[in-house]
Amino acid sequence: MAETEDFLVRELHPVDDDIFKEPMRKRRRSDRDQRFRAFPSVEQSALKEYEKLESRTRRVLSNTYQKLIQSVFLDDSIPNSVKYLINRLLALIEKPSLDPIYIGLFGSTGAGKSSLINAIIQQAMFLPVSGESICTSCIVQVSSGCCEQYEAKIHLLSDQEWKEELKNLTTLLHRTEELGGEEEDAWDRGDAVEEAVWKLQKFYGNGAEGKSYEELLRAKPRGKIPTSRVISLKAEEAEGLSVKLDPYIRTQRRDWGGGSAETHIWPLIKLVEVTLPKSELIPEGVVLVDIPGTGDFNSKRDEMWKKTIDKCSVIWVISDIERISGGRAHEDLLNESMKACQRGFCRDLALVVTKTDKLHLPEYLRERKVGNQAIQSQREAVLERNEMIKLQRNKILKDKLKRKLPADSRVLEASELVYTVSAQEYWQRALLTQEETEIPKLREYIRRRLLDKKKRMVTKYVTEAFGLLLLTDSFSCTDHMQNEHLHMSGLRRFVEEKIQLLEKAIDQCFAHIARPLQEGIWNARSSYRRILGACLVRSRGNQGFHQTLKAVCLKNGIYASRTLARIDLNEALTQPIYEQIDPIFGCIFSRSGKPADGSALIPHIDAFKLSLQEKMTEIGIRNGLKYDSYKKSFLIQERLHRSRAKKHVKE
């Protein structure tokens, strides 16, 4: 890194400052300083150094790009090699500084996700909370930015998306002539039907549930729908925006009569984005996402629910203290989060146990089995219980992750996977201090992830830029550049042969999955009745449940409700297959796998890269060309990208 920085300080070519100015995207120093307010002084210094190095790199790239453009401006025909360098330089110059880090708060209704976000951003009642019922009705994203006010954007379903949902709702509510009186009474008690009726009544008014799809298409909605399908809100203070937001994101209950004009379009809302002014607690570049744990009946919202999970590089599974043990919903959330890790999108996973101030002291003392020291107060009991939960759940979660993920996965390196928090005590401090509520620890977690990502991004960016600049600098003229690429073309046959060997190695790696896959299929076939029975068991009777089953069939085996546990028959039926192949799948993508047994893929890829490096060094020495680690790394990546692109085109 020091060598890279020295090189960038010298710059490749002296340039006229009036012609080649700093890119317009550069922020004023005061703006940059404001972005780092959420970090301690030591971390602020590190971030500023990263920004300086990145800015210097972009300046060098911009100057080099301008010089290349000037050198070929009057040429009738620009060599392909020069076009290539110009395009690559432009792509690096325009590359975003840092993609946002999405931290998904993934939990069942009533788990305390909104309360946790409120505590983290230091706004007690910003998002709607309630001790009696579920509150947040859609995906809500909260981030801080450069705005001076509190802002929000409410995104609505498009006209076509609402028509699709409307058709599904009316199909679900359609009454056949064969229904008897008893079945007709049971109809109204189905959870799926209750939600469908409430949506139509809210949007079109009372009696809408009895109308056909065609009649509702002609009906006038109760609320005003903007043509842009986006509603923008602003306020000077957090409380002001909270009041404006409340009717849009709070779950509308059937026993609430009337309602404001805003609540009438509640069934259309699919996403809410909230932007806070510059914050001393949440750094710019971090997005907190309140993700409902069950998905949605609407196909578009359910698709967005899945994509939002995959967009999160960090997932916090939120579960309150009373549901942490043995709850099916809690296990489903953990499994869904681990699948996001398997798909490669999520890099960090943590279990956040909420409402940990709750404890019935006499019951706890009667069941207490640890330690000889007497408990003197409620506070001591809460702290002891919380520490036990962290130790137990940390071990359980790590064991599950080890069975599902490659042994070298980043999440397995974490020493702490479980946090016990209390948003209520963070504000009241009746039993616990703010530090003991672990809200400050979660803020530190957020800062650390952003700092690590920024460091990785800058290192990768500077290394890539340095390799490209050395490649450009080694060509003193166009002829030299063409000769360089002529030498590089000699690698083509060698690379193609090595790629063929790599493809065979990949096939051998995945051959290890064939037997577990067949065993998983056999297990799935032999256990499907038991699995379906478990999915369709109801804790409070089956009256009216046939309408929920109708909704499941209508949505091809999946039913997502805001009030019930998610039903996904397809995923449940394939679970025995995943149980068999997950361990093998983890070994295939593990860096620590044993190359001797042929099951690990990464060692084969590393061997391919090493052979290419050696060949390039050999050619470079033979032709008197200048090669170093940065340049070789860059060219190897280019060859890999081109090979993949050609393969995709052929496929």
XYZ file of C-alpha atoms in Angstrom:
651
model
C 0.000 0.000 0.000
C 2.884 2.378 0.747
C 4.374 1.757 -2.704
C 1.018 2.507 -4.290
C 0.619 5.763 -2.371
C 4.152 6.933 -3.253
C 3.421 6.253 -6.897
C 0.200 8.221 -6.762
C 1.890 11.152 -5.041
C 4.388 11.437 -7.897
C 1.626 11.004 -10.545
C 2.411 9.705 -13.999
C 2.560 12.961 -15.937
C 2.608 16.614 -14.894
C -0.548 18.321 -16.103
C -1.984 21.807 -16.335
C -4.312 22.316 -13.360
C -6.531 24.645 -15.415
C -7.234 21.894 -17.918
C -7.473 18.893 -15.654
C -9.402 19.753 -12.563
C -10.495 17.604 -9.630
C -13.664 15.664 -10.565
C -16.879 17.502 -9.715
C -17.968 14.634 -7.488
C -15.402 15.663 -4.882
C -17.058 16.970 -1.708
C -16.085 20.071 0.187
C -13.934 19.372 3.223
C -16.685 20.505 5.616
C -19.144 18.070 4.013
C -16.692 15.196 4.335
C -16.046 16.016 7.978
C -19.792 16.024 8.659
C -20.074 12.489 7.255
C -17.642 11.164 9.863
C -19.346 12.614 12.939
C -20.639 9.185 13.953
C -17.068 7.849 14.351
C -14.564 8.279 17.200
C -11.526 10.446 16.404
C -9.200 7.510 15.614
C -11.676 6.018 13.142
C -12.326 9.475 11.665
C -8.618 9.821 10.932
C -8.548 6.420 9.212
C -11.586 7.279 7.075
C -10.094 10.603 6.048
C -6.897 8.855 4.958
C -8.931 6.373 2.891
C -10.791 9.249 1.265
C -7.574 11.129 0.497
C -6.016 8.073 -1.126
C -9.152 7.385 -3.151
C -9.402 11.036 -4.245
C -5.734 11.094 -5.271
C -6.223 7.902 -7.255
C -9.252 9.315 -9.068
C -7.299 12.467 -9.918
C -4.458 10.458 -11.442
C -6.932 8.330 -13.410
C -8.735 11.447 -14.656
C -5.511 13.122 -15.758
C -4.322 9.996 -17.532
C -7.674 9.640 -19.255
C -7.576 13.251 -20.479
C -4.026 12.824 -21.777
C -4.987 9.707 -23.723
C -8.000 11.477 -25.220
C -5.815 14.408 -26.287
C -3.197 12.135 -27.833
C -5.714 10.471 -30.183
C -8.094 13.387 -30.704
C -7.066 14.044 -34.329
C -6.366 10.434 -35.292
C -8.601 8.992 -38.005
C -8.402 5.493 -36.566
C -7.844 4.775 -32.895
C -6.141 1.419 -32.160
C -8.333 -1.069 -30.302
C -5.749 -1.249 -27.528
C -6.063 2.507 -26.914
C -9.861 2.304 -26.983
C -9.657 -0.469 -24.433
C -7.463 1.582 -22.077
C -9.679 4.662 -22.452
C -12.829 2.665 -21.659
C -11.250 0.973 -18.644
C -9.989 4.296 -17.286
C -13.424 5.878 -17.692
C -15.095 2.924 -15.968
C -12.753 3.241 -12.974
C -13.230 7.026 -12.777
C -17.030 6.652 -12.711
C -17.034 3.733 -10.288
C -19.119 4.592 -7.167
C -17.116 5.472 -4.101
C -18.944 3.068 -1.783
C -22.141 1.103 -2.160
C -24.444 1.440 0.868
C -24.339 -1.208 3.559
C -27.844 -2.579 4.045
C -28.438 -3.949 7.538
C -31.650 -5.958 7.575
C -33.630 -6.214 10.801
C -35.427 -9.461 10.065
C -38.056 -10.513 12.548
C -41.623 -11.563 13.204
C -44.365 -9.037 13.820
C -44.156 -7.532 17.289
C -40.528 -8.557 17.820
C -39.465 -4.948 18.425
C -37.694 -4.060 15.155
C -39.106 -0.533 15.002
C -38.351 0.103 18.674
C -34.769 -1.032 18.091
C -34.319 1.298 15.100
C -35.769 4.180 17.133
C -33.236 3.556 19.899
C -30.305 3.275 17.471
C -31.160 6.592 15.776
C -31.962 8.222 19.149
C -35.598 9.050 18.293
C -37.924 7.410 20.819
C -41.197 7.305 18.845
C -40.037 7.980 15.308
C -41.351 4.737 13.761
C -44.734 3.571 15.109
C -44.508 1.234 18.097
C -47.168 -0.395 20.250
C -47.181 -2.762 23.147
C -50.452 -4.348 22.063
C -50.272 -5.161 18.352
C -48.120 -5.223 15.246
C -47.344 -1.788 13.876
C -45.105 -1.624 10.800
C -47.004 -2.833 7.747
C -44.336 -2.657 5.014
C -40.591 -2.581 4.373
C -39.094 0.600 5.865
C -35.560 1.823 5.078
C -33.880 4.373 7.355
C -30.603 6.099 6.480
C -28.812 9.393 7.059
C -27.723 11.730 4.285
C -26.740 15.239 3.287
C -30.268 16.638 3.530
C -31.024 19.396 6.033
C -34.548 18.124 6.772
C -36.172 14.822 7.670
C -37.472 13.313 4.430
C -39.478 10.268 3.374
C -40.621 8.703 0.116
C -43.581 6.314 0.064
C -43.496 4.050 -2.999
C -46.852 2.658 -4.170
C -47.763 -0.341 -6.281
C -48.077 0.497 -9.964
C -51.490 0.368 -11.603
C -50.683 -2.996 -13.168
C -49.368 -4.412 -9.877
C -52.538 -3.355 -8.040
C -54.722 -4.902 -10.764
C -52.869 -8.191 -10.249
C -53.450 -8.071 -6.497
C -57.066 -7.019 -6.973
C -57.685 -10.026 -9.193
C -56.169 -12.358 -6.596
C -58.203 -10.784 -3.783
C -61.502 -11.070 -5.657
C -60.709 -14.636 -6.706
C -60.068 -15.491 -3.069
C -63.366 -13.901 -2.027
C -65.444 -15.511 -4.788
C -68.305 -17.565 -3.298
C -69.368 -20.664 -5.152
C -73.023 -21.573 -5.387
C -72.347 -24.902 -3.666
C -71.515 -23.271 -0.319
C -73.897 -24.212 2.441
C -74.872 -21.932 5.300
C -72.340 -23.400 7.771
C -69.500 -23.146 5.249
C -70.533 -19.597 4.416
C -70.252 -18.632 8.093
C -66.815 -20.236 8.263
C -65.799 -18.137 5.259
C -65.810 -14.931 7.265
C -63.571 -16.412 9.943
C -60.680 -17.276 7.602
C -57.558 -15.148 8.224
C -56.790 -14.835 4.520
C -60.323 -13.707 3.778
C -60.386 -11.230 6.672
C -57.292 -9.522 5.327
C -58.647 -9.486 1.756
C -61.963 -7.982 2.891
C -60.201 -5.325 4.961
C -57.946 -4.276 2.078
C -60.859 -3.832 -0.328
C -62.963 -1.966 2.225
C -60.078 0.321 3.072
C -59.357 1.137 -0.564
C -62.872 1.226 -2.057
C -65.199 1.514 0.949
C -67.702 -0.752 2.694
C -69.359 -3.311 0.436
C -66.365 -3.591 -1.904
C -65.802 -7.198 -0.823
C -69.063 -8.217 -2.517
C -68.191 -6.729 -5.912
C -66.573 -8.473 -8.846
C -63.132 -7.721 -10.263
C -64.620 -5.837 -13.227
C -66.859 -3.741 -10.970
C -63.950 -2.771 -8.743
C -61.876 -1.758 -11.760
C -64.555 0.798 -12.552
C -64.924 1.893 -8.918
C -63.286 5.081 -7.645
C -60.709 4.641 -4.837
C -61.347 6.519 -1.591
C -57.861 8.033 -1.477
C -56.029 10.234 -3.948
C -53.272 8.373 -5.805
C -50.397 10.471 -7.242
C -49.603 9.758 -10.890
C -45.912 9.277 -9.996
C -46.908 6.546 -7.502
C -44.527 8.188 -5.037
C -45.515 10.345 -2.051
C -42.828 12.705 -0.702
C -42.879 14.018 2.850
C -40.602 16.544 4.591
C -40.363 18.072 8.050
C -37.927 20.232 9.989
C -38.046 17.976 13.062
C -38.180 14.205 13.537
C -41.475 14.415 15.403
C -43.096 16.290 12.517
C -42.120 13.652 9.944
C -43.145 10.868 12.328
C -46.676 12.291 12.552
C -46.909 12.519 8.755
C -45.509 9.000 8.277
C -47.644 7.245 10.867
C -50.836 6.671 8.815
C -48.815 5.263 5.920
C -46.692 2.685 7.730
C -48.775 1.777 10.777
C -50.808 -1.402 10.302
C -54.462 -0.399 9.951
C -56.708 -2.392 12.274
C -60.293 -3.341 11.444
C -61.639 -1.947 14.702
C -60.407 1.543 13.810
C -63.319 3.269 12.157
C -63.042 5.913 9.453
C -59.418 6.879 9.188
C -57.662 9.729 7.435
C -57.366 10.087 3.674
C -53.786 8.788 3.935
C -54.896 5.459 5.399
C -57.177 4.787 2.420
C -54.203 4.073 0.143
C -52.482 1.909 2.755
C -53.074 -1.315 0.696
C -50.986 0.185 -2.151
C -47.839 0.888 -0.129
C -44.895 -1.399 -0.886
C -41.816 0.500 0.387
C -40.995 3.509 2.570
C -37.601 5.232 2.412
C -36.703 7.597 5.257
C -33.660 9.880 5.160
C -32.399 11.604 8.305
C -30.163 14.704 8.355
C -26.483 14.212 9.082
C -26.321 12.025 12.165
C -23.785 11.666 14.944
C -25.034 8.116 15.549
C -25.645 6.541 12.116
C -22.934 7.199 9.518
C -23.815 8.068 5.947
C -23.657 4.939 3.791
C -25.590 2.710 6.211
C -29.222 1.771 5.578
C -31.276 0.132 8.343
C -34.077 -1.968 6.851
C -37.136 -3.056 8.840
C -38.095 -6.312 7.084
C -41.404 -7.993 7.996
C -40.775 -11.633 8.780
C -43.475 -13.191 6.601
C -43.442 -11.502 3.186
C -46.670 -10.411 1.505
C -49.708 -11.813 -0.340
C -49.041 -9.418 -3.217
C -46.574 -10.973 -5.667
C -44.634 -7.744 -6.262
C -44.302 -6.956 -2.547
C -43.317 -10.551 -1.815
C -40.695 -10.403 -4.570
C -39.396 -7.155 -3.082
C -39.304 -8.838 0.347
C -37.018 -11.568 -1.047
C -34.817 -9.110 -2.944
C -34.475 -6.922 0.137
C -33.185 -9.869 2.148
C -30.635 -10.650 -0.560
C -29.613 -6.976 -0.769
C -28.550 -6.946 2.882
C -24.865 -7.612 3.502
C -25.689 -7.803 7.222
C -28.773 -9.457 8.727
C -29.887 -9.129 12.321
C -32.430 -11.786 13.220
C -34.709 -10.048 15.733
C -36.491 -12.189 18.311
C -37.916 -11.121 21.631
C -36.865 -12.870 24.823
C -40.134 -14.786 25.163
C -39.948 -16.339 21.673
C -36.272 -17.193 21.602
C -36.720 -20.822 22.647
C -38.582 -23.319 20.526
C -40.578 -20.920 18.379
C -41.162 -22.060 14.812
C -41.173 -18.481 13.545
C -37.753 -17.872 15.106
C -36.286 -20.983 13.440
C -37.806 -20.021 10.083
C -36.194 -16.598 10.286
C -32.806 -18.090 11.123
C -33.051 -20.549 8.228
C -34.033 -17.813 5.773
C -31.088 -15.694 6.945
C -28.631 -18.563 6.618
C -29.857 -19.175 3.076
C -28.997 -15.556 2.287
C -25.476 -16.311 3.560
C -25.318 -19.433 1.395
C -26.344 -17.443 -1.667
C -23.328 -15.226 -1.016
C -25.182 -11.949 -0.509
C -25.087 -11.749 3.279
C -21.622 -11.631 4.848
C -22.539 -11.091 8.506
C -25.309 -12.542 10.633
C -26.247 -11.852 14.238
C -29.083 -12.754 16.579
C -30.503 -9.739 18.415
C -32.678 -10.702 21.381
C -35.047 -7.860 22.289
C -37.114 -6.907 25.346
C -34.497 -8.463 27.630
C -35.609 -6.339 30.579
C -38.615 -8.646 30.947
C -38.152 -11.156 33.752
C -40.432 -12.612 36.441
C -38.043 -12.715 39.387
C -39.742 -15.382 41.603
C -40.052 -17.754 38.639
C -36.453 -17.134 37.583
C -35.105 -17.749 41.099
C -37.072 -21.000 41.358
C -35.683 -22.318 38.061
C -32.192 -20.878 38.425
C -29.489 -23.536 38.166
C -26.264 -21.589 37.776
C -23.874 -20.118 40.292
C -23.833 -20.141 44.051
C -23.991 -16.398 44.503
C -27.334 -15.138 45.691
C -29.307 -12.777 43.470
C -29.919 -9.516 45.300
C -32.092 -7.624 42.811
C -34.091 -7.714 39.595
C -31.218 -6.008 37.791
C -28.712 -8.715 38.783
C -31.144 -11.406 37.655
C -31.670 -9.718 34.265
C -27.934 -9.346 33.655
C -27.231 -12.947 34.673
C -30.065 -14.312 32.514
C -28.949 -12.224 29.536
C -25.377 -13.450 29.808
C -26.573 -17.074 29.925
C -28.710 -16.547 26.835
C -25.760 -15.034 24.964
C -23.495 -17.976 25.786
C -26.099 -20.604 24.946
C -27.435 -18.996 21.779
C -23.995 -18.068 20.510
C -22.973 -21.741 20.609
C -26.233 -22.958 19.039
C -26.080 -20.384 16.246
C -22.412 -21.019 15.474
C -23.032 -24.788 15.299
C -25.887 -24.214 12.825
C -23.765 -21.914 10.705
C -20.906 -24.418 10.648
C -23.265 -27.070 9.253
C -24.593 -24.729 6.561
C -21.667 -22.535 5.481
C -18.086 -23.009 4.242
C -15.607 -23.354 7.085
C -13.843 -20.122 6.135
C -16.981 -17.964 6.004
C -16.448 -14.566 7.542
C -19.438 -14.865 9.855
C -17.857 -17.902 11.555
C -14.865 -15.779 12.573
C -17.053 -13.515 14.722
C -16.553 -14.027 18.448
C -19.939 -12.497 19.252
C -23.044 -13.539 17.316
C -25.726 -12.743 19.904
C -26.770 -9.404 21.409
C -29.282 -8.930 24.232
C -30.923 -5.525 23.967
C -33.709 -3.556 25.590
C -35.021 -0.480 23.787
C -37.333 0.337 26.678
C -34.533 0.335 29.252
C -32.385 2.406 26.896
C -34.853 5.249 27.432
C -36.033 4.597 31.000
C -32.851 3.253 32.665
C -34.895 1.846 35.547
C -32.914 -1.420 35.694
C -30.049 -1.152 33.206
C -27.598 1.493 32.099
C -27.531 2.464 28.433
C -24.332 0.443 27.932
C -25.978 -2.627 29.484
C -28.866 -2.389 27.002
C -26.238 -3.037 24.266
C -27.724 -0.390 21.960
C -24.317 1.417 21.908
C -22.689 -1.925 21.065
C -24.908 -2.277 17.990
C -23.918 1.239 16.891
C -20.278 0.220 17.239
C -21.066 -2.910 15.193
C -22.463 -0.669 12.415
C -19.438 1.655 12.418
C -17.008 -1.261 12.348
C -18.712 -2.854 9.345
C -18.678 0.425 7.407
C -15.024 1.062 8.262
C -14.012 -2.461 7.174
C -15.930 -2.154 3.912
C -14.406 1.242 3.131
C -10.909 -0.122 3.732
C -11.505 -3.145 1.484
C -13.041 -0.988 -1.230
C -10.198 1.551 -1.281
C -7.533 -1.169 -1.256
C -9.194 -2.961 -4.167
C -9.779 0.286 -6.075
C -6.210 1.551 -5.700
C -4.730 -1.843 -6.596
C -6.873 -2.067 -9.734
C -6.057 1.512 -10.694
C -2.337 1.003 -10.080
C -2.272 -2.051 -12.330
C -4.036 -0.174 -15.118
C -1.769 2.863 -14.760
C 1.369 0.726 -14.908
C 0.013 -0.941 -18.019
C -0.580 2.490 -19.567
C 2.770 3.855 -18.427
C 4.697 0.914 -19.925
C 3.567 1.922 -23.415
C 5.778 4.798 -24.523
C 4.071 4.887 -27.881
C 1.168 3.347 -29.762
C 3.415 0.788 -31.472
C 4.740 -0.347 -28.126
C 1.172 -0.699 -26.909
C 0.220 -2.829 -29.889
C 3.317 -4.987 -29.392
C 2.407 -5.423 -25.727
C -1.050 -6.680 -26.648
C 0.511 -8.857 -29.335
C 2.613 -10.503 -26.634
C -0.490 -10.860 -24.493
C -2.352 -12.568 -27.328
C 0.212 -15.376 -27.065
C -1.360 -16.251 -23.760
C -4.725 -17.034 -25.354
C -4.068 -20.685 -26.177
C -2.406 -21.286 -22.814
C -5.331 -19.708 -20.963
C -7.943 -21.604 -22.973
C -6.228 -24.915 -22.189
C -6.075 -24.049 -18.505
C -9.752 -23.035 -18.538
C -10.681 -26.415 -19.991
C -8.760 -28.127 -17.172
C -10.473 -25.850 -14.647
C -13.908 -26.741 -16.041
C -13.101 -30.448 -15.607
C -12.011 -29.765 -12.023
C -15.289 -27.918 -11.391
C -17.267 -30.874 -12.713
C -15.310 -33.185 -10.399
C -16.035 -30.920 -7.424
C -19.764 -30.919 -8.053
C -19.794 -34.643 -8.699
C -19.492 -35.042 -4.916
C -22.967 -33.591 -4.556
C -24.693 -36.207 -6.752
C -25.095 -38.917 -4.094
C -26.317 -36.592 -1.275
C -28.698 -35.040 -3.804
C -30.242 -38.415 -4.626
C -30.498 -39.260 -0.920
C -32.193 -35.915 -0.293
C -34.696 -36.545 -3.089
C -35.502 -39.976 -1.647
C -35.979 -38.449 1.827
C -38.234 -35.733 0.406
C -40.400 -38.295 -1.384
C -40.768 -40.469 1.682
C -41.566 -37.619 4.094
C -43.792 -35.283 2.092
C -46.999 -36.311 3.913
C -45.483 -35.606 7.311
C -44.028 -32.274 6.079
C -47.326 -31.097 4.618
C -49.118 -32.091 7.802
C -46.703 -30.036 9.902
C -47.107 -27.001 7.621
C -50.878 -27.094 7.761
C -51.340 -27.630 11.510
C -53.211 -24.823 13.241
C -52.846 -24.072 16.936
C -56.330 -22.567 17.265
C -58.511 -24.886 15.202
C -59.128 -25.302 11.503
C -62.368 -23.350 11.193
C -62.106 -21.109 8.142
C -58.640 -22.451 7.337
C -59.858 -23.850 4.019
C -59.859 -20.286 2.700
C -56.220 -19.874 3.685
C -55.486 -23.098 1.809
C -57.294 -21.635 -1.180
C -54.947 -18.635 -0.961
C -51.972 -21.023 -0.816
C -53.125 -22.751 -4.010
C -53.865 -19.428 -5.666
C -50.251 -18.333 -5.061
C -48.658 -21.635 -6.195
C -47.914 -23.017 -2.739
C -46.961 -19.804 -0.954
C -49.090 -17.688 1.368
C -47.648 -14.639 3.101
C -49.804 -12.731 5.553
C -49.029 -9.795 7.802
C -50.585 -11.606 10.748
C -49.825 -15.316 10.195
C -46.640 -17.326 9.852
C -45.469 -17.612 6.251
C -46.604 -20.786 4.492
C -44.230 -21.996 1.763
C -45.030 -25.572 0.801
C -42.393 -25.641 -1.948
C -39.587 -24.723 0.406
C -40.797 -27.118 3.095
C -40.994 -30.053 0.659
C -37.436 -29.440 -0.594
C -35.941 -29.011 2.895
C -34.829 -32.691 3.130
C -32.809 -32.136 -0.046
C -31.075 -29.070 1.384
C -30.270 -30.922 4.595
C -28.315 -33.490 2.592
C -26.495 -31.192 0.180
C -25.740 -28.191 2.440
C -22.640 -29.728 4.120
C -21.194 -30.779 0.747
C -22.048 -27.424 -0.781
C -20.181 -25.708 2.054
C -17.094 -27.870 1.455
C -17.096 -27.077 -2.262
C -16.813 -23.331 -1.645
C -14.478 -23.545 1.339
C -10.918 -22.277 1.038
C -9.845 -24.669 3.747
C -11.015 -27.749 1.842
C -8.539 -30.499 0.993
C -7.543 -30.382 -2.687
C -6.608 -34.076 -2.514
C -10.214 -35.258 -2.304
C -11.266 -32.903 -5.113
C -14.257 -31.493 -3.220
C -13.000 -27.912 -2.722
C -13.318 -25.562 -5.677
C -11.266 -22.566 -4.457
C -7.868 -24.392 -4.446
C -8.399 -25.264 -8.133
C -9.124 -21.618 -8.959
C -6.053 -20.510 -6.993
C -3.921 -23.037 -8.870
C -5.275 -21.702 -12.182
C -4.381 -18.124 -11.216
C -0.895 -19.174 -10.079
C -0.180 -20.980 -13.359
C -1.289 -17.885 -15.277
C 0.952 -15.646 -13.166
C 3.953 -17.883 -13.797
C 3.285 -17.956 -17.534
C 2.938 -14.184 -17.729
C 6.180 -13.703 -15.797
C 7.934 -16.111 -18.156
C 6.708 -14.234 -21.246
C 7.579 -10.902 -19.679
C 11.157 -11.938 -18.918
C 11.595 -13.414 -22.392
C 10.387 -10.217 -24.080
C 11.988 -7.760 -21.687
C 8.637 -6.411 -20.527
C 8.003 -4.777 -17.167
C 5.774 -6.789 -14.837
C 4.986 -6.460 -11.169
C 2.383 -7.880 -8.829
C -0.171 -5.115 -9.407
C 0.046 -5.305 -13.170
C -0.086 -9.091 -13.232
C -3.072 -9.130 -10.922
C -4.910 -6.633 -13.117
C -4.184 -8.516 -16.359
C -5.181 -11.850 -14.815
C -8.508 -10.420 -13.743
C -9.032 -9.010 -17.231
C -8.341 -12.400 -18.809
C -10.758 -14.068 -16.398
C -13.495 -11.511 -17.120
C -13.069 -11.885 -20.872
C -13.074 -15.679 -20.670
C -16.276 -15.639 -18.599
C -17.917 -13.215 -21.022
C -17.064 -15.399 -24.039
C -18.377 -18.467 -22.243
C -21.686 -16.712 -21.441
C -22.059 -15.640 -25.082
C -21.511 -19.225 -26.279
C -24.015 -20.576 -23.743
